[in-house]
mmCIF file of C-alpha atoms and ligand atoms in Angstrom:
data_model
loop_
_atom_site.group_PDB
_atom_site.id
_atom_site.type_symbol
_atom_site.label_atom_id
_atom_site.label_comp_id
_atom_site.label_asym_id
_atom_site.label_seq_id
_atom_site.Cartn_x
_atom_site.Cartn_y
_atom_site.Cartn_z
ATOM 1 C CA UNK I 1 -0.296 23.531 -21.026
ATOM 2 C CA UNK I 2 1.569 23.155 -17.746
ATOM 3 C CA UNK I 3 3.252 20.021 -16.442
ATOM 4 C CA UNK I 4 1.411 17.685 -14.070
ATOM 5 C CA UNK I 5 3.910 14.867 -13.673
ATOM 6 C CA UNK I 6 7.347 14.320 -15.128
ATOM 7 C CA UNK I 7 9.451 11.166 -15.170
ATOM 8 C CA UNK I 8 13.168 11.811 -15.467
ATOM 9 C CA UNK I 9 15.598 9.026 -16.425
ATOM 10 C CA UNK I 10 13.788 6.210 -14.622
ATOM 11 C CA UNK I 11 15.765 2.973 -14.457
ATOM 12 C CA UNK I 12 13.927 -0.099 -13.136
ATOM 13 C CA UNK I 13 15.349 -3.616 -12.980
ATOM 14 C CA UNK I 14 13.960 -6.999 -11.937
ATOM 15 C CA UNK I 15 16.367 -9.367 -10.228
ATOM 16 C CA UNK I 16 15.482 -12.902 -11.345
ATOM 17 C CA UNK I 17 17.354 -16.238 -11.207
ATOM 18 C CA UNK I 18 18.117 -15.765 -14.907
ATOM 19 C CA UNK I 19 19.804 -12.429 -14.245
ATOM 20 C CA UNK I 20 18.739 -8.803 -13.926
ATOM 21 C CA UNK I 21 15.985 -7.794 -16.348
ATOM 22 C CA UNK I 22 16.605 -4.199 -17.453
ATOM 23 C CA UNK I 23 12.916 -3.329 -17.734
ATOM 24 C CA UNK I 24 13.184 0.466 -17.959
ATOM 25 C CA UNK I 25 16.236 2.123 -19.420
ATOM 26 C CA UNK I 26 16.258 5.848 -18.558
ATOM 27 C CA UNK I 27 12.620 6.555 -19.387
ATOM 28 C CA UNK I 28 11.648 10.245 -19.356
ATOM 29 C CA UNK I 29 8.209 11.583 -20.145
ATOM 30 C CA UNK I 30 5.902 14.430 -19.193
ATOM 31 C CA UNK I 31 2.132 14.403 -18.737
ATOM 32 C CA UNK I 32 0.486 17.797 -18.798
ATOM 33 C CA UNK I 33 -2.492 19.135 -16.892
ATOM 34 C CA UNK I 34 -5.688 18.401 -18.786
ATOM 35 C CA UNK I 35 -4.137 16.012 -21.289
ATOM 36 C CA UNK I 36 -4.655 12.350 -22.053
ATOM 37 C CA UNK I 37 -1.393 10.595 -22.733
ATOM 38 C CA UNK I 38 -1.315 7.176 -24.410
ATOM 39 C CA UNK I 39 1.588 4.806 -23.829
ATOM 40 C CA UNK I 40 1.800 2.127 -26.522
ATOM 41 C CA UNK I 41 4.094 -0.728 -27.411
ATOM 42 C CA UNK I 42 4.246 -4.508 -27.583
ATOM 43 C CA UNK I 43 3.635 -6.649 -24.485
ATOM 44 C CA UNK I 44 6.649 -6.617 -22.190
ATOM 45 C CA UNK I 45 8.057 -3.312 -23.499
ATOM 46 C CA UNK I 46 7.748 -1.629 -20.087
ATOM 47 C CA UNK I 47 4.472 0.318 -20.284
ATOM 48 C CA UNK I 48 3.030 -1.047 -17.041
ATOM 49 C CA UNK I 49 6.402 -0.919 -15.277
ATOM 50 C CA UNK I 50 6.567 2.794 -16.196
ATOM 51 C CA UNK I 51 3.188 3.408 -14.511
ATOM 52 C CA UNK I 52 4.131 1.277 -11.505
ATOM 53 C CA UNK I 53 7.455 3.091 -11.157
ATOM 54 C CA UNK I 54 5.538 6.389 -11.267
ATOM 55 C CA UNK I 55 3.358 5.199 -8.364
ATOM 56 C CA UNK I 56 6.297 3.461 -6.649
ATOM 57 C CA UNK I 57 4.478 0.128 -6.616
ATOM 58 C CA UNK I 58 7.079 -1.993 -8.402
ATOM 59 C CA UNK I 59 6.956 -5.327 -6.607
ATOM 60 C CA UNK I 60 9.802 -7.646 -5.644
ATOM 61 C CA UNK I 61 12.026 -8.770 -7.321
ATOM 62 C CA UNK I 62 11.774 -5.395 -9.096
ATOM 63 C CA UNK I 63 13.555 -2.259 -7.938
ATOM 64 C CA UNK I 64 13.591 1.357 -9.119
ATOM 65 C CA UNK I 65 17.315 2.006 -9.380
ATOM 66 C CA UNK I 66 17.379 5.699 -10.195
ATOM 67 C CA UNK I 67 15.467 8.626 -11.618
ATOM 68 C CA UNK I 68 12.954 11.199 -10.445
ATOM 69 C CA UNK I 69 9.165 11.430 -10.553
ATOM 70 C CA UNK I 70 8.268 15.101 -10.272
ATOM 71 C CA UNK I 71 4.692 15.940 -9.302
ATOM 72 C CA UNK I 72 3.712 19.567 -9.956
ATOM 73 C CA UNK I 73 1.318 20.696 -7.230
ATOM 74 C CA UNK I 74 0.256 23.998 -8.765
ATOM 75 C CA UNK I 75 -0.516 24.282 -12.447
ATOM 76 C CA UNK I 76 0.326 28.008 -12.369
ATOM 77 C CA UNK I 77 3.651 27.688 -10.554
ATOM 78 C CA UNK I 78 6.195 25.113 -11.752
ATOM 79 C CA UNK I 79 8.374 25.735 -8.716
ATOM 80 C CA UNK I 80 5.775 24.068 -6.473
ATOM 81 C CA UNK I 81 6.841 20.545 -7.169
ATOM 82 C CA UNK I 82 7.886 17.458 -5.230
ATOM 83 C CA UNK I 83 9.962 14.442 -6.182
ATOM 84 C CA UNK I 84 7.912 11.347 -5.364
ATOM 85 C CA UNK I 85 11.123 9.301 -5.154
ATOM 86 C CA UNK I 86 12.141 11.351 -2.125
ATOM 87 C CA UNK I 87 8.827 11.012 -0.258
ATOM 88 C CA UNK I 88 8.108 8.604 2.594
ATOM 89 C CA UNK I 89 6.021 5.481 2.056
ATOM 90 C CA UNK I 90 3.295 7.040 4.288
ATOM 91 C CA UNK I 91 3.107 9.998 1.872
ATOM 92 C CA UNK I 92 2.818 7.623 -1.094
ATOM 93 C CA UNK I 93 0.060 5.590 0.619
ATOM 94 C CA UNK I 94 -1.903 8.813 1.021
ATOM 95 C CA UNK I 95 -1.213 9.854 -2.581
ATOM 96 C CA UNK I 96 -2.213 6.561 -4.219
ATOM 97 C CA UNK I 97 -5.955 6.375 -4.825
ATOM 98 C CA UNK I 98 -6.236 10.000 -3.778
ATOM 99 C CA UNK I 99 -4.252 12.326 -6.081
ATOM 100 C CA UNK I 100 -3.240 9.567 -8.498
ATOM 101 C CA UNK I 101 -5.496 6.571 -9.120
ATOM 102 C CA UNK I 102 -4.936 3.483 -11.179
ATOM 103 C CA UNK I 103 -7.317 1.015 -12.820
ATOM 104 C CA UNK I 104 -6.168 -2.361 -14.025
ATOM 105 C CA UNK I 105 -7.089 -4.809 -16.757
ATOM 106 C CA UNK I 106 -8.915 -7.343 -14.599
ATOM 107 C CA UNK I 107 -11.810 -5.863 -12.572
ATOM 108 C CA UNK I 108 -12.389 -9.201 -10.788
ATOM 109 C CA UNK I 109 -8.951 -8.961 -9.212
ATOM 110 C CA UNK I 110 -9.545 -5.341 -8.155
ATOM 111 C CA UNK I 111 -12.916 -5.927 -6.450
ATOM 112 C CA UNK I 112 -13.493 -7.642 -3.122
ATOM 113 C CA UNK I 113 -16.105 -10.409 -3.626
ATOM 114 C CA UNK I 114 -17.424 -10.222 -0.051
ATOM 115 C CA UNK I 115 -18.020 -6.457 0.130
ATOM 116 C CA UNK I 116 -20.907 -4.635 -1.497
ATOM 117 C CA UNK I 117 -20.073 -2.297 -4.380
ATOM 118 C CA UNK I 118 -21.098 0.759 -2.331
ATOM 119 C CA UNK I 119 -18.839 -0.215 0.579
ATOM 120 C CA UNK I 120 -15.901 -0.609 -1.790
ATOM 121 C CA UNK I 121 -16.373 2.841 -3.326
ATOM 122 C CA UNK I 122 -16.926 4.322 0.149
ATOM 123 C CA UNK I 123 -13.774 2.653 1.517
ATOM 124 C CA UNK I 124 -11.533 4.821 -0.625
ATOM 125 C CA UNK I 125 -13.299 7.959 0.596
ATOM 126 C CA UNK I 126 -13.148 6.773 4.234
ATOM 127 C CA UNK I 127 -9.416 6.149 3.899
ATOM 128 C CA UNK I 128 -8.358 9.343 2.136
ATOM 129 C CA UNK I 129 -10.979 11.979 2.919
ATOM 130 C CA UNK I 130 -11.655 11.579 6.637
ATOM 131 C CA UNK I 131 -11.583 15.313 7.317
ATOM 132 C CA UNK I 132 -14.010 16.038 4.495
ATOM 133 C CA UNK I 133 -16.394 13.413 5.888
ATOM 134 C CA UNK I 134 -16.115 14.806 9.435
ATOM 135 C CA UNK I 135 -16.990 18.244 8.061
ATOM 136 C CA UNK I 136 -20.092 16.855 6.361
ATOM 137 C CA UNK I 137 -21.187 15.039 9.542
ATOM 138 C CA UNK I 138 -20.666 18.219 11.598
ATOM 139 C CA UNK I 139 -22.759 20.222 9.105
ATOM 140 C CA UNK I 140 -25.456 17.605 9.488
ATOM 141 C CA UNK I 141 -25.280 17.683 13.318
ATOM 142 C CA UNK I 142 -25.372 21.501 13.315
ATOM 143 C CA UNK I 143 -28.366 21.717 11.011
ATOM 144 C CA UNK I 144 -31.718 22.598 12.614
ATOM 145 C CA UNK I 145 -33.217 19.403 11.127
ATOM 146 C CA UNK I 146 -30.883 17.141 13.114
ATOM 147 C CA UNK I 147 -32.986 14.870 15.337
ATOM 148 C CA UNK I 148 -30.179 13.563 17.568
ATOM 149 C CA UNK I 149 -30.945 14.187 21.255
ATOM 150 C CA UNK I 150 -29.018 17.006 22.941
ATOM 151 C CA UNK I 151 -26.357 15.277 25.144
ATOM 152 C CA UNK I 152 -25.511 12.746 22.414
ATOM 153 C CA UNK I 153 -25.371 15.509 19.810
ATOM 154 C CA UNK I 154 -22.902 17.466 21.989
ATOM 155 C CA UNK I 155 -20.743 14.385 22.494
ATOM 156 C CA UNK I 156 -20.745 13.559 18.765
ATOM 157 C CA UNK I 157 -19.915 17.156 17.855
ATOM 158 C CA UNK I 158 -16.858 17.129 20.119
ATOM 159 C CA UNK I 159 -15.668 13.739 18.756
ATOM 160 C CA UNK I 160 -16.107 14.825 15.116
ATOM 161 C CA UNK I 161 -14.457 18.191 15.772
ATOM 162 C CA UNK I 162 -11.444 16.338 17.199
ATOM 163 C CA UNK I 163 -11.502 13.961 14.206
ATOM 164 C CA UNK I 164 -11.670 16.869 11.769
ATOM 165 C CA UNK I 165 -8.567 18.394 13.346
ATOM 166 C CA UNK I 166 -6.580 15.162 13.529
ATOM 167 C CA UNK I 167 -8.328 12.078 12.135
ATOM 168 C CA UNK I 168 -5.299 9.894 12.826
ATOM 169 C CA UNK I 169 -4.917 10.796 16.504
ATOM 170 C CA UNK I 170 -4.097 7.968 18.905
ATOM 171 C CA UNK I 171 -7.304 8.495 20.926
ATOM 172 C CA UNK I 172 -9.573 8.158 17.872
ATOM 173 C CA UNK I 173 -7.654 5.145 16.596
ATOM 174 C CA UNK I 174 -8.118 3.513 19.995
ATOM 175 C CA UNK I 175 -11.837 4.319 20.001
ATOM 176 C CA UNK I 176 -12.162 2.755 16.538
ATOM 177 C CA UNK I 177 -10.663 -0.488 17.817
ATOM 178 C CA UNK I 178 -12.980 -0.918 20.841
ATOM 179 C CA UNK I 179 -16.327 -2.423 19.704
ATOM 180 C CA UNK I 180 -18.620 -0.374 22.020
ATOM 181 C CA UNK I 181 -16.905 2.890 21.075
ATOM 182 C CA UNK I 182 -16.747 2.253 17.316
ATOM 183 C CA UNK I 183 -20.250 3.656 16.862
ATOM 184 C CA UNK I 184 -18.924 7.187 16.373
ATOM 185 C CA UNK I 185 -17.712 6.237 12.892
ATOM 186 C CA UNK I 186 -21.183 5.139 11.776
ATOM 187 C CA UNK I 187 -22.197 8.609 10.580
ATOM 188 C CA UNK I 188 -18.973 8.919 8.595
ATOM 189 C CA UNK I 189 -19.716 5.614 6.885
ATOM 190 C CA UNK I 190 -23.236 6.809 6.104
ATOM 191 C CA UNK I 191 -21.817 9.978 4.499
ATOM 192 C CA UNK I 192 -19.255 7.939 2.534
ATOM 193 C CA UNK I 193 -22.026 5.658 1.228
ATOM 194 C CA UNK I 194 -24.013 8.718 0.126
ATOM 195 C CA UNK I 195 -20.914 9.834 -1.759
ATOM 196 C CA UNK I 196 -20.670 6.363 -3.413
ATOM 197 C CA UNK I 197 -24.210 6.730 -4.746
ATOM 198 C CA UNK I 198 -23.321 10.169 -6.164
ATOM 199 C CA UNK I 199 -20.195 8.850 -7.917
ATOM 200 C CA UNK I 200 -21.970 5.799 -9.337
ATOM 201 C CA UNK I 201 -24.769 8.059 -10.616
ATOM 202 C CA UNK I 202 -22.163 10.339 -12.269
ATOM 203 C CA UNK I 203 -20.829 7.356 -14.215
ATOM 204 C CA UNK I 204 -24.247 6.966 -15.799
ATOM 205 C CA UNK I 205 -25.092 3.695 -14.039
ATOM 206 C CA UNK I 206 -28.901 3.368 -13.709
ATOM 207 C CA UNK I 207 -30.457 2.892 -10.221
ATOM 208 C CA UNK I 208 -27.324 3.834 -8.243
ATOM 209 C CA UNK I 209 -29.208 3.443 -4.915
ATOM 210 C CA UNK I 210 -29.773 -0.224 -5.735
ATOM 211 C CA UNK I 211 -26.399 -0.855 -7.400
ATOM 212 C CA UNK I 212 -24.468 0.138 -4.249
ATOM 213 C CA UNK I 213 -26.106 -2.780 -2.426
ATOM 214 C CA UNK I 214 -24.973 -5.346 -5.025
ATOM 215 C CA UNK I 215 -21.879 -7.562 -4.842
ATOM 216 C CA UNK I 216 -19.330 -7.987 -7.671
ATOM 217 C CA UNK I 217 -20.779 -11.389 -8.691
ATOM 218 C CA UNK I 218 -24.115 -9.665 -9.424
ATOM 219 C CA UNK I 219 -22.511 -7.460 -12.099
ATOM 220 C CA UNK I 220 -21.462 -7.907 -15.743
ATOM 221 C CA UNK I 221 -17.815 -7.374 -16.841
ATOM 222 C CA UNK I 222 -18.482 -3.853 -18.160
ATOM 223 C CA UNK I 223 -20.377 -2.873 -15.014
ATOM 224 C CA UNK I 224 -17.545 -4.196 -12.798
ATOM 225 C CA UNK I 225 -15.041 -2.068 -14.730
ATOM 226 C CA UNK I 226 -17.298 0.972 -14.202
ATOM 227 C CA UNK I 227 -17.300 0.262 -10.464
ATOM 228 C CA UNK I 228 -13.493 0.020 -10.502
ATOM 229 C CA UNK I 229 -13.467 3.428 -12.240
ATOM 230 C CA UNK I 230 -15.870 4.743 -9.563
ATOM 231 C CA UNK I 231 -13.456 3.572 -6.830
ATOM 232 C CA UNK I 232 -10.572 5.257 -8.657
ATOM 233 C CA UNK I 233 -12.560 8.487 -8.933
ATOM 234 C CA UNK I 234 -13.848 8.546 -5.349
ATOM 235 C CA UNK I 235 -11.274 11.132 -4.257
ATOM 236 C CA UNK I 236 -11.160 13.308 -7.409
ATOM 237 C CA UNK I 237 -7.646 12.322 -8.578
ATOM 238 C CA UNK I 238 -5.590 14.693 -10.703
ATOM 239 C CA UNK I 239 -4.255 11.759 -12.720
ATOM 240 C CA UNK I 240 -6.053 8.542 -13.628
ATOM 241 C CA UNK I 241 -3.840 5.729 -14.923
ATOM 242 C CA UNK I 242 -5.747 3.137 -16.958
ATOM 243 C CA UNK I 243 -3.547 0.080 -17.503
ATOM 244 C CA UNK I 244 -5.069 -1.980 -20.350
ATOM 245 C CA UNK I 245 -8.394 -1.164 -18.684
ATOM 246 C CA UNK I 246 -10.496 -2.183 -21.679
ATOM 247 C CA UNK I 247 -8.467 -5.109 -23.043
ATOM 248 C CA UNK I 248 -10.625 -7.833 -21.477
ATOM 249 C CA UNK I 249 -13.961 -6.312 -22.473
ATOM 250 C CA UNK I 250 -15.905 -6.971 -25.629
ATOM 251 C CA UNK I 251 -15.836 -4.292 -28.315
ATOM 252 C CA UNK I 252 -19.123 -2.537 -27.506
ATOM 253 C CA UNK I 253 -18.389 -2.354 -23.762
ATOM 254 C CA UNK I 254 -14.837 -1.248 -24.586
ATOM 255 C CA UNK I 255 -16.242 1.638 -26.634
ATOM 256 C CA UNK I 256 -18.572 2.624 -23.759
ATOM 257 C CA UNK I 257 -15.734 2.590 -21.197
ATOM 258 C CA UNK I 258 -13.487 4.657 -23.492
ATOM 259 C CA UNK I 259 -16.291 7.147 -24.036
ATOM 260 C CA UNK I 260 -16.748 7.308 -20.270
ATOM 261 C CA UNK I 261 -13.029 7.972 -19.749
ATOM 262 C CA UNK I 262 -13.173 10.742 -22.360
ATOM 263 C CA UNK I 263 -16.158 12.371 -20.648
ATOM 264 C CA UNK I 264 -14.555 12.040 -17.215
ATOM 265 C CA UNK I 265 -11.362 13.652 -18.450
ATOM 266 C CA UNK I 266 -13.370 16.650 -19.587
ATOM 267 C CA UNK I 267 -15.468 16.986 -16.438
ATOM 268 C CA UNK I 268 -13.952 15.221 -13.433
ATOM 269 C CA UNK I 269 -10.231 14.568 -13.675
ATOM 270 C CA UNK I 270 -7.320 16.595 -14.848
ATOM 271 C CA UNK I 271 -5.314 14.056 -16.848
ATOM 272 C CA UNK I 272 -5.366 10.449 -18.011
ATOM 273 C CA UNK I 273 -2.497 8.068 -18.718
ATOM 274 C CA UNK I 274 -3.808 5.314 -20.963
ATOM 275 C CA UNK I 275 -1.626 2.229 -21.280
ATOM 276 C CA UNK I 276 -2.551 -0.003 -24.172
ATOM 277 C CA UNK I 277 -1.179 -2.046 -27.045
ATOM 278 C CA UNK I 278 -4.127 -0.958 -29.192
ATOM 279 C CA UNK I 279 -3.166 1.930 -31.481
ATOM 280 C CA UNK I 280 -6.824 2.479 -32.432
ATOM 281 C CA UNK I 281 -7.729 3.158 -28.780
ATOM 282 C CA UNK I 282 -4.932 5.738 -28.546
ATOM 283 C CA UNK I 283 -5.948 7.421 -31.819
ATOM 284 C CA UNK I 284 -9.518 7.821 -30.559
ATOM 285 C CA UNK I 285 -8.866 8.755 -26.949
ATOM 286 C CA UNK I 286 -5.533 10.548 -26.472
ATOM 287 C CA UNK I 287 -3.993 13.958 -27.219
ATOM 288 C CA UNK I 288 -0.369 12.794 -26.880
ATOM 289 C CA UNK I 289 1.274 9.462 -27.326
ATOM 290 C CA UNK I 290 4.538 7.809 -26.324
ATOM 291 C CA UNK I 291 5.838 4.690 -28.097
ATOM 292 C CA UNK I 292 7.915 2.227 -26.074
ATOM 293 C CA UNK I 293 10.222 -0.530 -27.231
ATOM 294 C CA UNK I 294 12.176 -2.902 -24.965
ATOM 295 C CA UNK I 295 12.244 -0.549 -21.972
ATOM 296 C CA UNK I 296 12.997 2.618 -23.959
ATOM 297 C CA UNK I 297 10.756 5.458 -24.978
ATOM 298 C CA UNK I 298 11.347 5.823 -28.736
ATOM 299 C CA UNK I 299 8.995 8.599 -29.758
ATOM 300 C CA UNK I 300 6.623 11.114 -28.174
ATOM 301 C CA UNK I 301 4.284 13.347 -30.181
ATOM 302 C CA UNK I 302 0.774 14.731 -30.512
ATOM 303 C CA UNK I 303 -1.483 11.913 -31.654
ATOM 304 C CA UNK I 304 -2.289 13.363 -35.089
ATOM 305 C CA UNK I 305 1.365 14.118 -35.746
ATOM 306 C CA UNK I 306 2.544 10.669 -34.734
ATOM 307 C CA UNK I 307 0.001 8.861 -36.881
ATOM 308 C CA UNK I 308 0.563 11.100 -39.920
ATOM 309 C CA UNK I 309 4.360 11.622 -39.623
ATOM 310 C CA UNK I 310 5.976 8.872 -37.539
ATOM 311 C CA UNK I 311 9.746 9.485 -37.401
ATOM 312 C CA UNK I 312 11.217 6.574 -35.438
ATOM 313 C CA UNK I 313 11.778 3.384 -37.472
ATOM 314 C CA UNK I 314 10.033 1.273 -34.783
ATOM 315 C CA UNK I 315 6.934 3.512 -34.777
ATOM 316 C CA UNK I 316 6.825 3.284 -38.581
ATOM 317 C CA UNK I 317 7.075 -0.498 -38.441
ATOM 318 C CA UNK I 318 4.407 -0.662 -35.709
ATOM 319 C CA UNK I 319 1.995 1.500 -37.713
ATOM 320 C CA UNK I 320 2.811 -0.488 -40.856
ATOM 321 C CA UNK I 321 1.714 -3.686 -39.135
ATOM 322 C CA UNK I 322 -1.815 -2.366 -38.456
ATOM 323 C CA UNK I 323 -4.325 -3.711 -41.028
ATOM 324 C CA UNK I 324 -5.952 -1.039 -43.238
ATOM 325 C CA UNK I 325 -9.095 -1.286 -45.339
ATOM 326 C CA UNK I 326 -7.282 0.031 -48.418
ATOM 327 C CA UNK I 327 -4.378 -2.384 -48.049
ATOM 328 C CA UNK I 328 -3.688 -5.057 -50.633
ATOM 329 C CA UNK I 329 -1.340 -8.015 -50.212
ATOM 330 C CA UNK I 330 0.355 -9.207 -47.049
ATOM 331 C CA UNK I 331 0.526 -7.300 -43.783
ATOM 332 C CA UNK I 332 3.946 -5.869 -42.929
ATOM 333 C CA UNK I 333 5.677 -7.436 -39.973
ATOM 334 C CA UNK I 334 8.765 -6.442 -37.986
ATOM 335 C CA UNK I 335 11.634 -8.820 -38.691
ATOM 336 C CA UNK I 336 13.292 -10.572 -35.751
ATOM 337 C CA UNK I 337 12.191 -10.881 -32.123
ATOM 338 C CA UNK I 338 11.858 -8.621 -29.102
ATOM 339 C CA UNK I 339 15.231 -8.773 -27.277
ATOM 340 C CA UNK I 340 15.753 -10.595 -24.005
ATOM 341 C CA UNK I 341 16.030 -7.789 -21.454
ATOM 342 C CA UNK I 342 18.485 -9.769 -19.310
ATOM 343 C CA UNK I 343 21.031 -9.199 -22.072
ATOM 344 C CA UNK I 344 19.584 -6.327 -24.122
ATOM 345 C CA UNK I 345 21.449 -5.234 -27.268
ATOM 346 C CA UNK I 346 23.915 -2.402 -26.596
ATOM 347 C CA UNK I 347 23.215 1.087 -27.941
ATOM 348 C CA UNK I 348 19.772 1.391 -29.498
ATOM 349 C CA UNK I 349 17.814 -1.670 -28.369
ATOM 350 C CA UNK I 350 15.983 -1.758 -31.715
ATOM 351 C CA UNK I 351 19.186 -1.979 -33.809
ATOM 352 C CA UNK I 352 19.157 -5.768 -34.489
ATOM 353 C CA UNK I 353 15.735 -5.352 -36.182
ATOM 354 C CA UNK I 354 16.162 -1.917 -37.721
ATOM 355 C CA UNK I 355 16.561 -1.613 -41.510
ATOM 356 C CA UNK I 356 18.136 1.876 -41.132
ATOM 357 C CA UNK I 357 20.854 1.027 -38.584
ATOM 358 C CA UNK I 358 24.350 2.460 -38.841
ATOM 359 C CA UNK I 359 27.565 1.824 -36.930
ATOM 360 C CA UNK I 360 26.768 4.207 -34.074
ATOM 361 C CA UNK I 361 23.396 2.497 -33.406
ATOM 362 C CA UNK I 362 24.985 -0.557 -31.764
ATOM 363 C CA UNK I 363 27.291 1.592 -29.621
ATOM 364 C CA UNK I 364 25.402 4.593 -28.298
ATOM 365 C CA UNK I 365 21.908 4.827 -26.805
ATOM 366 C CA UNK I 366 20.058 7.569 -28.745
ATOM 367 C CA UNK I 367 18.526 10.299 -26.566
ATOM 368 C CA UNK I 368 15.021 11.661 -27.154
ATOM 369 C CA UNK I 369 15.440 14.852 -29.172
ATOM 370 C CA UNK I 370 13.178 17.410 -30.756
ATOM 371 C CA UNK I 371 12.268 16.523 -34.332
ATOM 372 C CA UNK I 372 9.308 18.857 -34.812
ATOM 373 C CA UNK I 373 6.792 20.958 -32.915
ATOM 374 C CA UNK I 374 5.856 18.955 -29.787
ATOM 375 C CA UNK I 375 7.506 15.920 -31.388
ATOM 376 C CA UNK I 376 10.519 14.005 -30.045
ATOM 377 C CA UNK I 377 12.229 10.832 -31.231
ATOM 378 C CA UNK I 378 15.214 8.797 -30.016
ATOM 379 C CA UNK I 379 17.090 7.779 -33.154
ATOM 380 C CA UNK I 380 20.587 8.496 -34.503
ATOM 381 C CA UNK I 381 19.458 8.333 -38.138
ATOM 382 C CA UNK I 382 15.824 9.501 -38.306
ATOM 383 C CA UNK I 383 15.027 8.409 -41.860
ATOM 384 C CA UNK I 384 12.918 10.843 -43.905
HETATM 385 FE FE1 SF4 N 401 17.395 2.275 -36.120
HETATM 386 FE FE2 SF4 N 401 19.692 3.386 -35.386
HETATM 387 FE FE3 SF4 N 401 17.469 4.756 -35.189
HETATM 388 FE FE4 SF4 N 401 17.917 2.712 -33.559
HETATM 389 S S1 SF4 N 401 19.065 4.614 -33.650
HETATM 390 S S2 SF4 N 401 16.045 3.151 -34.603
HETATM 391 S S3 SF4 N 401 18.969 1.334 -34.907
HETATM 392 S S4 SF4 N 401 18.407 4.007 -37.056
#
């Protein structure tokens, strides 16, 4: 499989009154076209900060200090690639919600309570796909069934042709601000709403024509999360990032949303990055998995390989702490506490809790290295 996005040595810090929190410590990972990558680890280990650094939406007092985020534009040609860290903010605004979309844990915070569901899905399309919408409106105006009277039709055709060429031109922006001239956008909105109905129908929501007219307070938690997914999918992203997207849902709805994400990955989107602390969700949904601890990526492998042959001591301890039906006696736990990232331990950040540590572990940060086919781990010792 070819690369879709690659993080190289990302360092992100948060500058607080307590001191600088070293949230990401040279994190490198690759997500391939057509894959679903799970990022797991305890709360506060840097999973969400990794996704936010990838999208360049780390908020104050956080700052991405260094590293590269390489986005591969052509799956058949690795040379066609851009570094998102070098792009302007305008480029990133266009990219977010368009090529890369993100869904969060709390759908209530993501939805606007005073806009209908259809308008919210359509908004994303109106923002990112203006030219596509203009093309659809022009097709409609040019069709023999169009009932618009001749002079108005001519006028609309010329406005939409201009908008198709340059939707952000000063003249059109000015027209959109003046109330009596705003009418030209009405057809675009109508097209965008049609598109919302199509997307909502694709997600298997019954009566999409009626659902688009509802407001968030009319919907259940699972339905709201589906609408958030619909918004994220409005522009056919190549990567969908789901940040603990099912954590707040009950188990049956969680299973439905995960099934939906699996289906969408096969049909609609190229790749998924699933951020979760639930190893079961990763085992069921992902092809590859990365394990994070205290701002470091410890191990990356194919899901089956990681669950059957974990190599990093932290991954082993994490898997050992998951209850099993066959297990007798007490559950294993990891001794000690997660380190304070203002003053993280030197060398391997897991060394104060690691039963396999050696002298070098407290001195040198282990690099991710190949330990098997498609399997990497960052450990000086790598116990058998
Ligand atoms: Fe343990 Fe050392 Fe490996 Fe870190 S590098 S996980 S301390 S053995």
